[in-house]
Short mmCIF file of C-alpha atoms and ligand atoms in Angstrom, two decimals:
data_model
loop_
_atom_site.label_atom_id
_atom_site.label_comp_id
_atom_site.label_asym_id
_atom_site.label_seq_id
_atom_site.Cartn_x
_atom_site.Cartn_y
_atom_site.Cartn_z
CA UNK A 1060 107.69 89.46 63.61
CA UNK A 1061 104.63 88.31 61.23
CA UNK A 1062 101.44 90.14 60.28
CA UNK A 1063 98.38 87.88 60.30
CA UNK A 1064 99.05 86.76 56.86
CA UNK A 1065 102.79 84.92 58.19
CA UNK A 1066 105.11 87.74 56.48
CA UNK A 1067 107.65 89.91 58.47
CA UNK A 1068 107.10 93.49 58.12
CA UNK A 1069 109.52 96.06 57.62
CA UNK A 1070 110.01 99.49 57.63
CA UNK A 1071 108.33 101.74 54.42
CA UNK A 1072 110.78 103.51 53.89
CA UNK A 1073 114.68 103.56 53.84
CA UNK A 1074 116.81 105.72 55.28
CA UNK A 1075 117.91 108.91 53.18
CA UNK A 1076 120.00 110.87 56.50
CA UNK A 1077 121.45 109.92 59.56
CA UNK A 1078 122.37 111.19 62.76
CA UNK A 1079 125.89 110.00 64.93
CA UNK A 1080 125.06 108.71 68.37
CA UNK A 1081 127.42 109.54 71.05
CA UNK A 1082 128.76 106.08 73.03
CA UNK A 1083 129.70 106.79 77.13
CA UNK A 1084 131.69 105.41 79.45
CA UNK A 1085 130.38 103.89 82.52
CA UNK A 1086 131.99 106.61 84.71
CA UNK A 1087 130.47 109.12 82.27
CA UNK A 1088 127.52 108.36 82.94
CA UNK A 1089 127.66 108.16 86.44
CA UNK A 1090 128.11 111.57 86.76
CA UNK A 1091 125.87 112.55 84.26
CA UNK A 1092 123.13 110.86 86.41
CA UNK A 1093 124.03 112.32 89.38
CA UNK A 1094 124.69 115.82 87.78
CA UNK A 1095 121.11 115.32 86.74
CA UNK A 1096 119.43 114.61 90.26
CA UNK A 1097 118.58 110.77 89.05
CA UNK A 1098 115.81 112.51 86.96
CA UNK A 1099 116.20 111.11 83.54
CA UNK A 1100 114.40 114.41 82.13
CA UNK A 1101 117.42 116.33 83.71
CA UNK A 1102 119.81 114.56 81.48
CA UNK A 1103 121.67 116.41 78.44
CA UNK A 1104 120.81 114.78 75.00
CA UNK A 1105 124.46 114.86 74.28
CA UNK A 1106 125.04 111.80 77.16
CA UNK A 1107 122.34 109.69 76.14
CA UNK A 1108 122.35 106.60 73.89
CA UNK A 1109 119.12 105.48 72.72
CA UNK A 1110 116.52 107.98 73.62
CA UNK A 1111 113.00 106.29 74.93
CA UNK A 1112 112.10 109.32 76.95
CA UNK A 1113 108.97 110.01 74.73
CA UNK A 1114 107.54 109.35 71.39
CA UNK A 1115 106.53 113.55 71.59
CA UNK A 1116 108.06 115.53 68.99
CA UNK A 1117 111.08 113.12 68.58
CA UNK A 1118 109.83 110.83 65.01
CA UNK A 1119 112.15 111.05 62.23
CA UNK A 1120 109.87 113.12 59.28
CA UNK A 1121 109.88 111.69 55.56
CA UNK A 1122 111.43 113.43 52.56
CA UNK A 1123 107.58 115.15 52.08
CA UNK A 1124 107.37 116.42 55.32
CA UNK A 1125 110.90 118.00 55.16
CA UNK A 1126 109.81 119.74 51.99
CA UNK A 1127 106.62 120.99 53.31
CA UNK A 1128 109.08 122.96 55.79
CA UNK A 1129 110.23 124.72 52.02
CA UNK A 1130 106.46 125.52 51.43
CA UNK A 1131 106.02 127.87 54.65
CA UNK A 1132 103.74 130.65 53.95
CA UNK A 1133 104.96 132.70 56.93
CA UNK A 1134 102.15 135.62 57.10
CA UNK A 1135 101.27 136.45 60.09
CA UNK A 1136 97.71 136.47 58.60
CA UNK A 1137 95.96 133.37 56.58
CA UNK A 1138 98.72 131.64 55.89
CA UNK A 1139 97.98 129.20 52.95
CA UNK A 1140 99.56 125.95 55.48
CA UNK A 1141 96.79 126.81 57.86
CA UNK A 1142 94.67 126.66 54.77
CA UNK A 1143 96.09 122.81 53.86
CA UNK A 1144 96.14 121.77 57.33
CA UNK A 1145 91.84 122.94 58.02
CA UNK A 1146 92.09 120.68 54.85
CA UNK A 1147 94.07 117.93 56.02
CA UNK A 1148 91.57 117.71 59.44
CA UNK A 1149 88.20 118.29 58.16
CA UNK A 1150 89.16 115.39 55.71
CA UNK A 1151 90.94 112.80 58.15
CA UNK A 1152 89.30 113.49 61.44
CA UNK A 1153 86.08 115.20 60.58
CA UNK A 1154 85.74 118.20 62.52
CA UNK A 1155 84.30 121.31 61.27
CA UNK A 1156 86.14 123.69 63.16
CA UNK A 1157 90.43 123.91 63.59
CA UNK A 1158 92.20 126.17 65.75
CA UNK A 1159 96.22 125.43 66.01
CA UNK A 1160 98.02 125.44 68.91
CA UNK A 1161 101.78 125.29 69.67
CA UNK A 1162 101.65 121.68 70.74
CA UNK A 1163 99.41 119.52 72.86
CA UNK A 1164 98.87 121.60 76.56
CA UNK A 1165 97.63 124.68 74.21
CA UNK A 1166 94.80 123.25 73.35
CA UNK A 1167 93.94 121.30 76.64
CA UNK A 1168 94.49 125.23 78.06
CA UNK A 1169 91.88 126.41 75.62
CA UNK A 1170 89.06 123.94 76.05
CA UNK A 1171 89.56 123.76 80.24
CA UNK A 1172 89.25 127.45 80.31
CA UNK A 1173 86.46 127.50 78.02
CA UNK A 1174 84.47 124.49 78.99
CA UNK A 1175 85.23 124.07 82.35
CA UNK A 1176 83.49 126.10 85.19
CA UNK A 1177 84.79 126.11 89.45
CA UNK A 1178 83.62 122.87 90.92
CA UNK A 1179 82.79 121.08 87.73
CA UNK A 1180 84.04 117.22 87.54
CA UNK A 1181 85.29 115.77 84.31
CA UNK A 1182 85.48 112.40 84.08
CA UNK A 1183 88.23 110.65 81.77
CA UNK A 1184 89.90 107.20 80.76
CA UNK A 1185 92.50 107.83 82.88
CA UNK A 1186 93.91 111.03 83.80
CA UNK A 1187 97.29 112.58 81.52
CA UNK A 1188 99.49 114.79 83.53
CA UNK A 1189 99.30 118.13 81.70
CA UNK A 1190 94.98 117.18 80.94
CA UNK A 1191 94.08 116.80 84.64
CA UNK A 1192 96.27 120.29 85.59
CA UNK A 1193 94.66 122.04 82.83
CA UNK A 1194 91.22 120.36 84.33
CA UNK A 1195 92.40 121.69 87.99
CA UNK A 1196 93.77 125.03 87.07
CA UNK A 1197 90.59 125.54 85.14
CA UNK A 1198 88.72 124.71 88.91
CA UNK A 1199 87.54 121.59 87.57
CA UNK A 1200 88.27 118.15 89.38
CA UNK A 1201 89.44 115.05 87.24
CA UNK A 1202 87.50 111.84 87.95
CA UNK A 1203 88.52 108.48 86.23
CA UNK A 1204 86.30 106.46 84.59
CA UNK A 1205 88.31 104.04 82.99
CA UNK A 1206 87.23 99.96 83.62
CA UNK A 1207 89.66 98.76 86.32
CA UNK A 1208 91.37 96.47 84.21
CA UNK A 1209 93.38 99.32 83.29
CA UNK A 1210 94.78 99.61 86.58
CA UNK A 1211 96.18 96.14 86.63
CA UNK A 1212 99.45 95.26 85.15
CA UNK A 1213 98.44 91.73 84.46
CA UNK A 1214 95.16 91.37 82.69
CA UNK A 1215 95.44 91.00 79.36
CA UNK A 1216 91.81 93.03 78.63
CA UNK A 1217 92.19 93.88 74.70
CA UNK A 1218 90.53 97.12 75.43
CA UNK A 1219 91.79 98.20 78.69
CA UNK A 1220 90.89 101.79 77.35
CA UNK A 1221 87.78 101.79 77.96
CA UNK A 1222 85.28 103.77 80.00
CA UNK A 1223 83.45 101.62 82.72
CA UNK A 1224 79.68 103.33 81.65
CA UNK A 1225 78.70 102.40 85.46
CA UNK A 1226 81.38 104.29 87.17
CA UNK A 1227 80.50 107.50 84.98
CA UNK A 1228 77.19 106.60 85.82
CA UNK A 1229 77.73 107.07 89.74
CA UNK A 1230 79.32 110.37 89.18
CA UNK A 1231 76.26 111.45 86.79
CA UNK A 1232 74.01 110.31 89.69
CA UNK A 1233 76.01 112.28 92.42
CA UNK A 1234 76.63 115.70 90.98
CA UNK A 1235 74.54 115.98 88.66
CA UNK A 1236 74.97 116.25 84.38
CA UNK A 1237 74.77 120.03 84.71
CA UNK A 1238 78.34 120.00 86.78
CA UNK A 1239 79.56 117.47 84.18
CA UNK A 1240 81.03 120.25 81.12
CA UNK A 1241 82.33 117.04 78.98
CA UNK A 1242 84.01 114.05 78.90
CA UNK A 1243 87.52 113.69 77.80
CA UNK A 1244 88.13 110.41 76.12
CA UNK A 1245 92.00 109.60 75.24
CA UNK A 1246 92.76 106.90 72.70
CA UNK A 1247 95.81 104.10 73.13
CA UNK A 1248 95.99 105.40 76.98
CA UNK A 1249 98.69 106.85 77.76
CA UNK A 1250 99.26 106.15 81.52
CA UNK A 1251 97.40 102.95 81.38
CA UNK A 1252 100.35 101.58 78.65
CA UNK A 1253 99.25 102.59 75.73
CA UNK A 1254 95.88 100.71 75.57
CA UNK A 1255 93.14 101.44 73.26
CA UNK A 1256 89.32 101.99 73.54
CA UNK A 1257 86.92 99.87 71.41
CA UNK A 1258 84.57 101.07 69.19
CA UNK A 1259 81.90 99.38 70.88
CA UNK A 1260 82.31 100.78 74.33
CA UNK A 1261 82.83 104.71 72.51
CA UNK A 1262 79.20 103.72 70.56
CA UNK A 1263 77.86 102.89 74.08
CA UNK A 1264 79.27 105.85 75.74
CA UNK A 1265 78.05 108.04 72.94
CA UNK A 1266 74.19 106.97 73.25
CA UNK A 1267 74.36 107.22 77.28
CA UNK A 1268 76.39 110.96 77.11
CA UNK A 1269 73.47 111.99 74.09
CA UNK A 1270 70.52 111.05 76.88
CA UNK A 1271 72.57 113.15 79.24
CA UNK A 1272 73.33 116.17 77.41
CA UNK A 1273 77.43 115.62 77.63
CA UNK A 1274 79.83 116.71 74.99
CA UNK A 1275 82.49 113.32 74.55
CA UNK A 1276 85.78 115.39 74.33
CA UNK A 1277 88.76 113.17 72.33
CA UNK A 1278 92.19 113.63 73.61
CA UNK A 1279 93.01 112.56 69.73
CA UNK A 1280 96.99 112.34 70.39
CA UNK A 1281 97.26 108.59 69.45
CA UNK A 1282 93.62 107.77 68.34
CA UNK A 1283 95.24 106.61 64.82
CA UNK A 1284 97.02 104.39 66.49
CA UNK A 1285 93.84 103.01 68.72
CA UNK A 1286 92.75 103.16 65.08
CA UNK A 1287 95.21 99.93 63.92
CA UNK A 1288 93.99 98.39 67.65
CA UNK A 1289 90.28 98.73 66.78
CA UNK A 1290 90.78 97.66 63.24
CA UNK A 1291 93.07 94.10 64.80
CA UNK A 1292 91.36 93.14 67.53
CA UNK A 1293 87.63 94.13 67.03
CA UNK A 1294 85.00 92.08 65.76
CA UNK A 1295 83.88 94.13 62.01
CA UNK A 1296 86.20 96.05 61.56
CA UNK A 1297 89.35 93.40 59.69
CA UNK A 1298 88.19 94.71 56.58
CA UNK A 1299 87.82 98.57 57.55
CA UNK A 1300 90.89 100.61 56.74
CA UNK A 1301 92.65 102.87 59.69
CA UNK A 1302 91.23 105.91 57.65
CA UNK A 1303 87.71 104.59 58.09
CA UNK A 1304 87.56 104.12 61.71
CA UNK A 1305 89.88 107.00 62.98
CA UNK A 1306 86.76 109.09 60.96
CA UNK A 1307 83.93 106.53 62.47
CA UNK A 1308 85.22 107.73 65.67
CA UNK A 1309 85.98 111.37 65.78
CA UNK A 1310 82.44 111.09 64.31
CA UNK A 1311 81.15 109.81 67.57
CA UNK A 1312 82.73 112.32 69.20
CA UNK A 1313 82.23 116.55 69.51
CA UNK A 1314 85.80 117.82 69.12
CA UNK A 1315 89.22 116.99 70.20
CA UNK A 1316 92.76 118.23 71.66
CA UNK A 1317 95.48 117.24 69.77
CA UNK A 1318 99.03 116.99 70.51
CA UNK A 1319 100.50 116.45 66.79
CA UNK A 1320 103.71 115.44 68.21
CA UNK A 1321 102.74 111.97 68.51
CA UNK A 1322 100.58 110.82 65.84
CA UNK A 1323 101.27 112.87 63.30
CA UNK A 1324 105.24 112.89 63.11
CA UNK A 1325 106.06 116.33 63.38
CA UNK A 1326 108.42 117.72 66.14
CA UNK A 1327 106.17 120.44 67.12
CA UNK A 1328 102.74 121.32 66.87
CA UNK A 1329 99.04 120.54 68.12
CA UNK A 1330 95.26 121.66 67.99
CA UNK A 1331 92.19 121.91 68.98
CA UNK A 1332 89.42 120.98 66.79
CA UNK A 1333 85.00 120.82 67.25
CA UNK A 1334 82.25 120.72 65.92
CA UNK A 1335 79.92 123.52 67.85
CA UNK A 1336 80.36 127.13 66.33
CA UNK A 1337 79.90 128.36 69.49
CA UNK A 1338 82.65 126.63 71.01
CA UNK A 1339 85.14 127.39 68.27
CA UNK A 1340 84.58 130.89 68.24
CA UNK A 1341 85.27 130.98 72.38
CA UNK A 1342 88.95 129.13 71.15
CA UNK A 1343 89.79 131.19 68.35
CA UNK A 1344 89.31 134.11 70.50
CA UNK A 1345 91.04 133.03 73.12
CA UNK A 1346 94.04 131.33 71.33
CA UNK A 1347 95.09 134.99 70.02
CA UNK A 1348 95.32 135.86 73.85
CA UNK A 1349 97.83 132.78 74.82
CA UNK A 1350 99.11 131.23 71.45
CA UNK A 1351 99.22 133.64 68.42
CA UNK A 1352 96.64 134.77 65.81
CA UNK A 1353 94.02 132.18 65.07
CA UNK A 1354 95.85 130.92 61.59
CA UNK A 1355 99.08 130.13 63.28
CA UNK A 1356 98.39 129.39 66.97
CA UNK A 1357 102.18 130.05 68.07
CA UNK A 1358 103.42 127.62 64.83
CA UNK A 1359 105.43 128.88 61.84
CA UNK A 1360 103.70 128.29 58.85
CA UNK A 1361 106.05 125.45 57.63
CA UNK A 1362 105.24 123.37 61.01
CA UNK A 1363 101.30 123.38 59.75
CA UNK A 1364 102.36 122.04 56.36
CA UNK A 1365 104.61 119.56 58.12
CA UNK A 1366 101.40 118.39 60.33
CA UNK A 1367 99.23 118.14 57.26
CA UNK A 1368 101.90 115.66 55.27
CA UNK A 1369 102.38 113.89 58.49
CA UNK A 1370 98.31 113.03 59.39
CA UNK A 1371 98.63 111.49 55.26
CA UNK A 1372 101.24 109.74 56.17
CA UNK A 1373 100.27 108.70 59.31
CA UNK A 1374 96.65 107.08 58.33
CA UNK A 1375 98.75 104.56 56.40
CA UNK A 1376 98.14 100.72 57.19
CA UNK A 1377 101.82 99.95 56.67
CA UNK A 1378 102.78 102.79 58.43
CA UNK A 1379 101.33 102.23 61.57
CA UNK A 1380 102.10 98.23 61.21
CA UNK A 1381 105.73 99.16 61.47
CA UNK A 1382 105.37 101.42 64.49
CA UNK A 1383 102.88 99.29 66.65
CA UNK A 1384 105.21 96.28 65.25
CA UNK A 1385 108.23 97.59 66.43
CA UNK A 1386 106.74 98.38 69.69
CA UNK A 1387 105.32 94.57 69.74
CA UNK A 1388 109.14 93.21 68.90
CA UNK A 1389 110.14 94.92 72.22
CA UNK A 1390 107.78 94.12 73.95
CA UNK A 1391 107.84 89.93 73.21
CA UNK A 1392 111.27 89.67 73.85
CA UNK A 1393 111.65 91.82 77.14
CA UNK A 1394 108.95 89.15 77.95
CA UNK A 1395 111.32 86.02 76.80
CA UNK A 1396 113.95 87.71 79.01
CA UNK A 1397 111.48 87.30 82.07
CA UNK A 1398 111.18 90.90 82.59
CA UNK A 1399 107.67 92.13 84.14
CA UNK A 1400 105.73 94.47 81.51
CA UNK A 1401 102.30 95.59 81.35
CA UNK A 1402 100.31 93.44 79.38
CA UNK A 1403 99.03 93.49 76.85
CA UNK A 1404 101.75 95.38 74.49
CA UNK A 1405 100.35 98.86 73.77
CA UNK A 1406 101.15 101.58 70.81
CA UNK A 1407 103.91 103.26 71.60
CA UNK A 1408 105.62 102.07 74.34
CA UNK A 1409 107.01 98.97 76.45
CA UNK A 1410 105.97 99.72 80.51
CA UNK A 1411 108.28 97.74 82.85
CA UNK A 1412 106.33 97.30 86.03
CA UNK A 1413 108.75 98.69 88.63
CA UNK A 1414 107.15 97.43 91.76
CA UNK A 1415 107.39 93.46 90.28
CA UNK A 1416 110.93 94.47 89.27
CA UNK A 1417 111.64 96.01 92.53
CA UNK A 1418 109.76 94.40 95.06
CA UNK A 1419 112.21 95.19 97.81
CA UNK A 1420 111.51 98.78 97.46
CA UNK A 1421 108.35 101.08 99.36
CA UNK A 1422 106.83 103.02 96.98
CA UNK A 1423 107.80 106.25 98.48
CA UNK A 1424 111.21 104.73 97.81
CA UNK A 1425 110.29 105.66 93.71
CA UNK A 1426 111.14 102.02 92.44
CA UNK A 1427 109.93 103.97 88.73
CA UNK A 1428 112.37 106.65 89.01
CA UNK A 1429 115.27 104.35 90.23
CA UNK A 1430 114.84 102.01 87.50
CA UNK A 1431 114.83 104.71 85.45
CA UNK A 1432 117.91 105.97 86.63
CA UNK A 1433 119.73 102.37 86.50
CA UNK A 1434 118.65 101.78 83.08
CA UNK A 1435 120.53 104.67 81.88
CA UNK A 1436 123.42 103.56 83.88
CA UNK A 1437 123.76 100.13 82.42
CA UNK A 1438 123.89 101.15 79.27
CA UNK A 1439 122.94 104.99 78.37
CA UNK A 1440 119.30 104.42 77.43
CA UNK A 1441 116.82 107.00 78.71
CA UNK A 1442 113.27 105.70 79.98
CA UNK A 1443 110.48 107.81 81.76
CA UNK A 1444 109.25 107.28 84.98
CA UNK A 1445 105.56 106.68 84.88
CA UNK A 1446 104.24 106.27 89.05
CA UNK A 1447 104.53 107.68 92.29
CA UNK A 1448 106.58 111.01 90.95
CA UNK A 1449 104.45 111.43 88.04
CA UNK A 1450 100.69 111.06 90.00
CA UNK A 1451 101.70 114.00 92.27
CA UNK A 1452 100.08 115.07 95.09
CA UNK A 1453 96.59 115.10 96.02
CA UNK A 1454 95.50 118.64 96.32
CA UNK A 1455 93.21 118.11 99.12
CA UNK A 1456 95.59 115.97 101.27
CA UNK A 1457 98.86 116.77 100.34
CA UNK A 1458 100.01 113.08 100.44
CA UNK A 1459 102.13 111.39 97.61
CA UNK A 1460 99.20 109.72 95.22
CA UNK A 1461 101.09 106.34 95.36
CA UNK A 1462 99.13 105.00 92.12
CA UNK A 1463 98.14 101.54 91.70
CA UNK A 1464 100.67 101.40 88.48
CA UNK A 1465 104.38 102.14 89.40
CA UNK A 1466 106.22 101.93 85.55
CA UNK A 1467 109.36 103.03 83.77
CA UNK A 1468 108.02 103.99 80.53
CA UNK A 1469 110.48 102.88 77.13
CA UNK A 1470 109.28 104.82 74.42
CA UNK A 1471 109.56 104.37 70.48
CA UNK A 1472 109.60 107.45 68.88
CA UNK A 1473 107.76 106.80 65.23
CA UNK A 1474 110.74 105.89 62.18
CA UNK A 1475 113.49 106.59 64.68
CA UNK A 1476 115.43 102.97 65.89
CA UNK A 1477 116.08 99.98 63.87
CA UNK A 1478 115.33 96.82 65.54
CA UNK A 1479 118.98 96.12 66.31
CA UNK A 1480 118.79 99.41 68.81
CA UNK A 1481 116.08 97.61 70.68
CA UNK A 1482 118.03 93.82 71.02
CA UNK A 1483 120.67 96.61 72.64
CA UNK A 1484 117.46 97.76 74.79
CA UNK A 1485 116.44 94.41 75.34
CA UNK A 1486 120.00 93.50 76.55
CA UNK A 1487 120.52 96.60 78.89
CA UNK A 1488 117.00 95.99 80.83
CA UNK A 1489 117.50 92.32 81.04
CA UNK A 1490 121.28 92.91 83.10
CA UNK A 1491 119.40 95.64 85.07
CA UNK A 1492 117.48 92.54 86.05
CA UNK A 1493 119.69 89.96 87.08
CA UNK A 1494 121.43 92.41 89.40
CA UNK A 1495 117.66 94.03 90.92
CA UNK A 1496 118.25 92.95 94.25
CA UNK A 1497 121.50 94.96 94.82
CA UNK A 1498 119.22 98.51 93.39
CA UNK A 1499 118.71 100.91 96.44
CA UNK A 1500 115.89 103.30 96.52
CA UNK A 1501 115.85 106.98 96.18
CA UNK A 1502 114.69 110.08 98.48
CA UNK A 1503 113.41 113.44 96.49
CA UNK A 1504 115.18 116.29 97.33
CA UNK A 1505 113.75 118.90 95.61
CA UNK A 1506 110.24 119.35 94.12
CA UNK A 1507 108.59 121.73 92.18
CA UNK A 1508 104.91 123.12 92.67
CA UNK A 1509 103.44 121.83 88.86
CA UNK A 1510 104.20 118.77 86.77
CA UNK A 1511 106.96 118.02 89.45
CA UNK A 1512 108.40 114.72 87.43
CA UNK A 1513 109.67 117.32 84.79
CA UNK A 1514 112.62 118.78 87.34
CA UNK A 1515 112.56 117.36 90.35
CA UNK A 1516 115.81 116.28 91.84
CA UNK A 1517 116.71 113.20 93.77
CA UNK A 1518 119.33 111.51 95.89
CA UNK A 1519 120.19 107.88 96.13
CA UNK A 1520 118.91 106.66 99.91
CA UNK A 1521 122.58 104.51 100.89
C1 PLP B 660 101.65 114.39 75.06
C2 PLP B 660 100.26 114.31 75.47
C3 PLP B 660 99.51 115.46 75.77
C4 PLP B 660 100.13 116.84 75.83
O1 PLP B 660 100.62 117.25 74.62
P1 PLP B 660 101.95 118.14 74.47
O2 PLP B 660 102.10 118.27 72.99
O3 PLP B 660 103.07 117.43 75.13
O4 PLP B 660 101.66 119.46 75.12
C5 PLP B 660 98.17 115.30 76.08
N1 PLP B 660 97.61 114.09 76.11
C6 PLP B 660 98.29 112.97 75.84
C7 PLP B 660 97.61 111.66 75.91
C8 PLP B 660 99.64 113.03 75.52
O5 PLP B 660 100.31 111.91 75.29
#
């Protein structure tokens, strides 16, 4: 794979430690599967190959982070890590105001409880599983705002991130600015593939939300990777560095949720950061209720220290090149093997489009979740349903959400695979494809009340 300039990148770094992967059988796995209700989140670590389940919590950390874990201050009081990390995020992102959390949800639980009041509407770029419950449990109600690009599998839109100013417009118009508490605004979209926001349509949603009094919320997870997008593909910015336009927009924005077990290659940890005094002192009272005194926020001191080193190393142009590269390498040559992705190739994951794959199948047949489940039987590699199971319910109706995008998410977590792991990957999906006709759907047996892709259990429908 060549950068602009013709030359191949490669990792930097090497590789100081390593970890044994267990090989199955094909029997082994068949039971494993089935022991785990076809629910690849149900499956024991121990029986799975290569693991694309998520890129949270799972990147290898470098020989700086590791030693940052030997520089916990563990107090339970002003720990000198939370010190570093305020440091590390007043510098990189820009905010004022930090208060840790123990990952992602912590923080989304914070600023929906705080910001949110019953029958408020928050629009979004799409919605993100644990976001939107946080919105609902809050008694807010998630409306999404993204342009409808991002709902199509086969538009190559270089921004398909982006907020469509005229539907957030209609919902302005409708109930009103006052009902409106923020919006959220995720970078490299999750849900939608991994697809970033440009800097021009977050400039243009900044001046409308200043006329109407609306605080622009970033779900900041993978904004330095929507960072190395903006800084590719948008006219300007060739010449910026990542550092420069991850800070150009947090500074268009009021304050953030962070999960820090994306972006910033730790296995645990996450924030919330703003701007407003106000604001922060509402979420550094309240994080000593759910999370652990404000310094901490239910992390050890080492795991701040760990985030700091990680958002360093994580800014780095040849950093993210090799991630989003490896991603891209994937991605073209799933393509060359005729299998149906989303296009185009996002940050940190390949999305196989399960009802092209699997047009034979209804989608309250869960083509996602079966091709999920035959991926890891062909060859032990663990994806993530993205579709039908994942949307939910609709609280109102009670009916399945069946949304537009049906996927089976493959994953890269950040330093993790070499690029021979994912000709293996590459390999397994492509024989999952020349035997798709044969695939049978699957029925759901049981389903939890919240989040129900986590542990719900199915059955296959022969
Ligand atoms: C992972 C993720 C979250 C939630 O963070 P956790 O650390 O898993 O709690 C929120 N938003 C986005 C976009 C995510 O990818």
């Amino acid at each position: 794979m060549k950068d602009k300039s013709g030359h191949s990148w490669a990792e930097p770094y090497k590789i100081k430690m390593v970890e044994l992967l267990r090989m199955t059988t094909r029997e082994e796995r068949e039971a494993a599967i089935r022991e785990a209700g076809y629910n690849t989140f149900l499956l024991r670590s121990r029986d799975v190959y290569i693991d694309l389940l998520t890129d949270s919590g799972t990147s290898a950390m470098s020989d700086r982070q590791w030693a940052g874990l030997m520089m916990g201050d563990e107090a339970y009081a002003g720990s000198e890590n939370y010190y570093n990390l305020e440091a590390a995020v007043q510098e990189y992102y820009g905010y004022k105001y930090l208060v840790p959390t123990h990952q992602g949800r912590g923080a989304e639980h914070l600023m929906s409880q705080i910001m949110i009041r019953e029958g408020d509407y928050i629009p979004g770029n799409m919605y993100f599983t644990t976001t939107r419950l946080h919105q609902e449990l809050a008694g807010g109600c998630f409306v999404d705002v993204i342009v409808d690009e991002a709902h199509d599998p086969g538009s190559d839109h270089p921004f398909k991130g982006n907020v469509d100013l005229a539907k957030l417009e209609k919902l302005v118009q409708e109930v009103g600015a006052d009902h409106i508490p923020y919006i959220s605004l995720e970078g490299c979209v999750n849900m939608a593939g991994g697809q970033p926001f440009s800097m021009a349509n977050l400039k243009e949603l900044n001046a409308y939300c200043k006329k109407h009094g609306i605080p622009i919320m970033l779900d900041a997870t993978r904004t330095i990777e929507n960072a190395w997008f903006i800084r590719r593909r948008e006219e300007g910015y060739a010449e910026k560095s990542i550092r420069e336009i991850l800070r150009e927009i947090c500074d268009l924005t009021d304050g953030c949720t962070m999960s820090a077990k994306k972006d910033l290659l730790v296995n645990i940890g996450g924030f919330f950061a703003c701007n407003d005094e106000e604001l922060f002192l509402k979420a550094q009272n309240m994080v000593v209720v759910y999370e652990g005194l404000h310094t901490y926020g239910g992390l050890a001191g080492r795991d701040m220290e760990a985030m700091a080193q990680g958002l360093r190393e994580a800014v780095m142009q040849e950093h993210q090149d090799a991630r989003i590269g490896q991603v891209r390498y994937l991605g073209v040559h799933l393509r060359k093997a005729g299998v149906p992705i989303v296009r185009p190739i996002g940050s940190h994951a390949i999305f196989l489009d399960a009802k092209t794959f699997l047009p034979h199948l209804d989608q309250d047949q869960f083509p996602a979740q079966t091709l999920a489940a035959e991926l890891y039987l062909e060859a032990g590699i663990r994806s993530m349903e993205r579709g039908n199971v994942s949307a939910g319910r609709d609280p109102e109706t009670g009916k399945n959400r069946k949304p537009a995008l049906e996927l089976v998410r493959l994953t890269l977590p950040r330093r993790v695979y070499t690029q021979a792991h994912m000709d293996v990957v590459v390999e397994a999906v492509a024989g999952v494809y020349e035997r798709r006709e044969t695939i049978q759907g699957l029925k759901m047996v049981y389903e939890p009340e919240y989040l129900r892709f986590f542990q719900a259990r199915f059955e296959p429908l022969q």
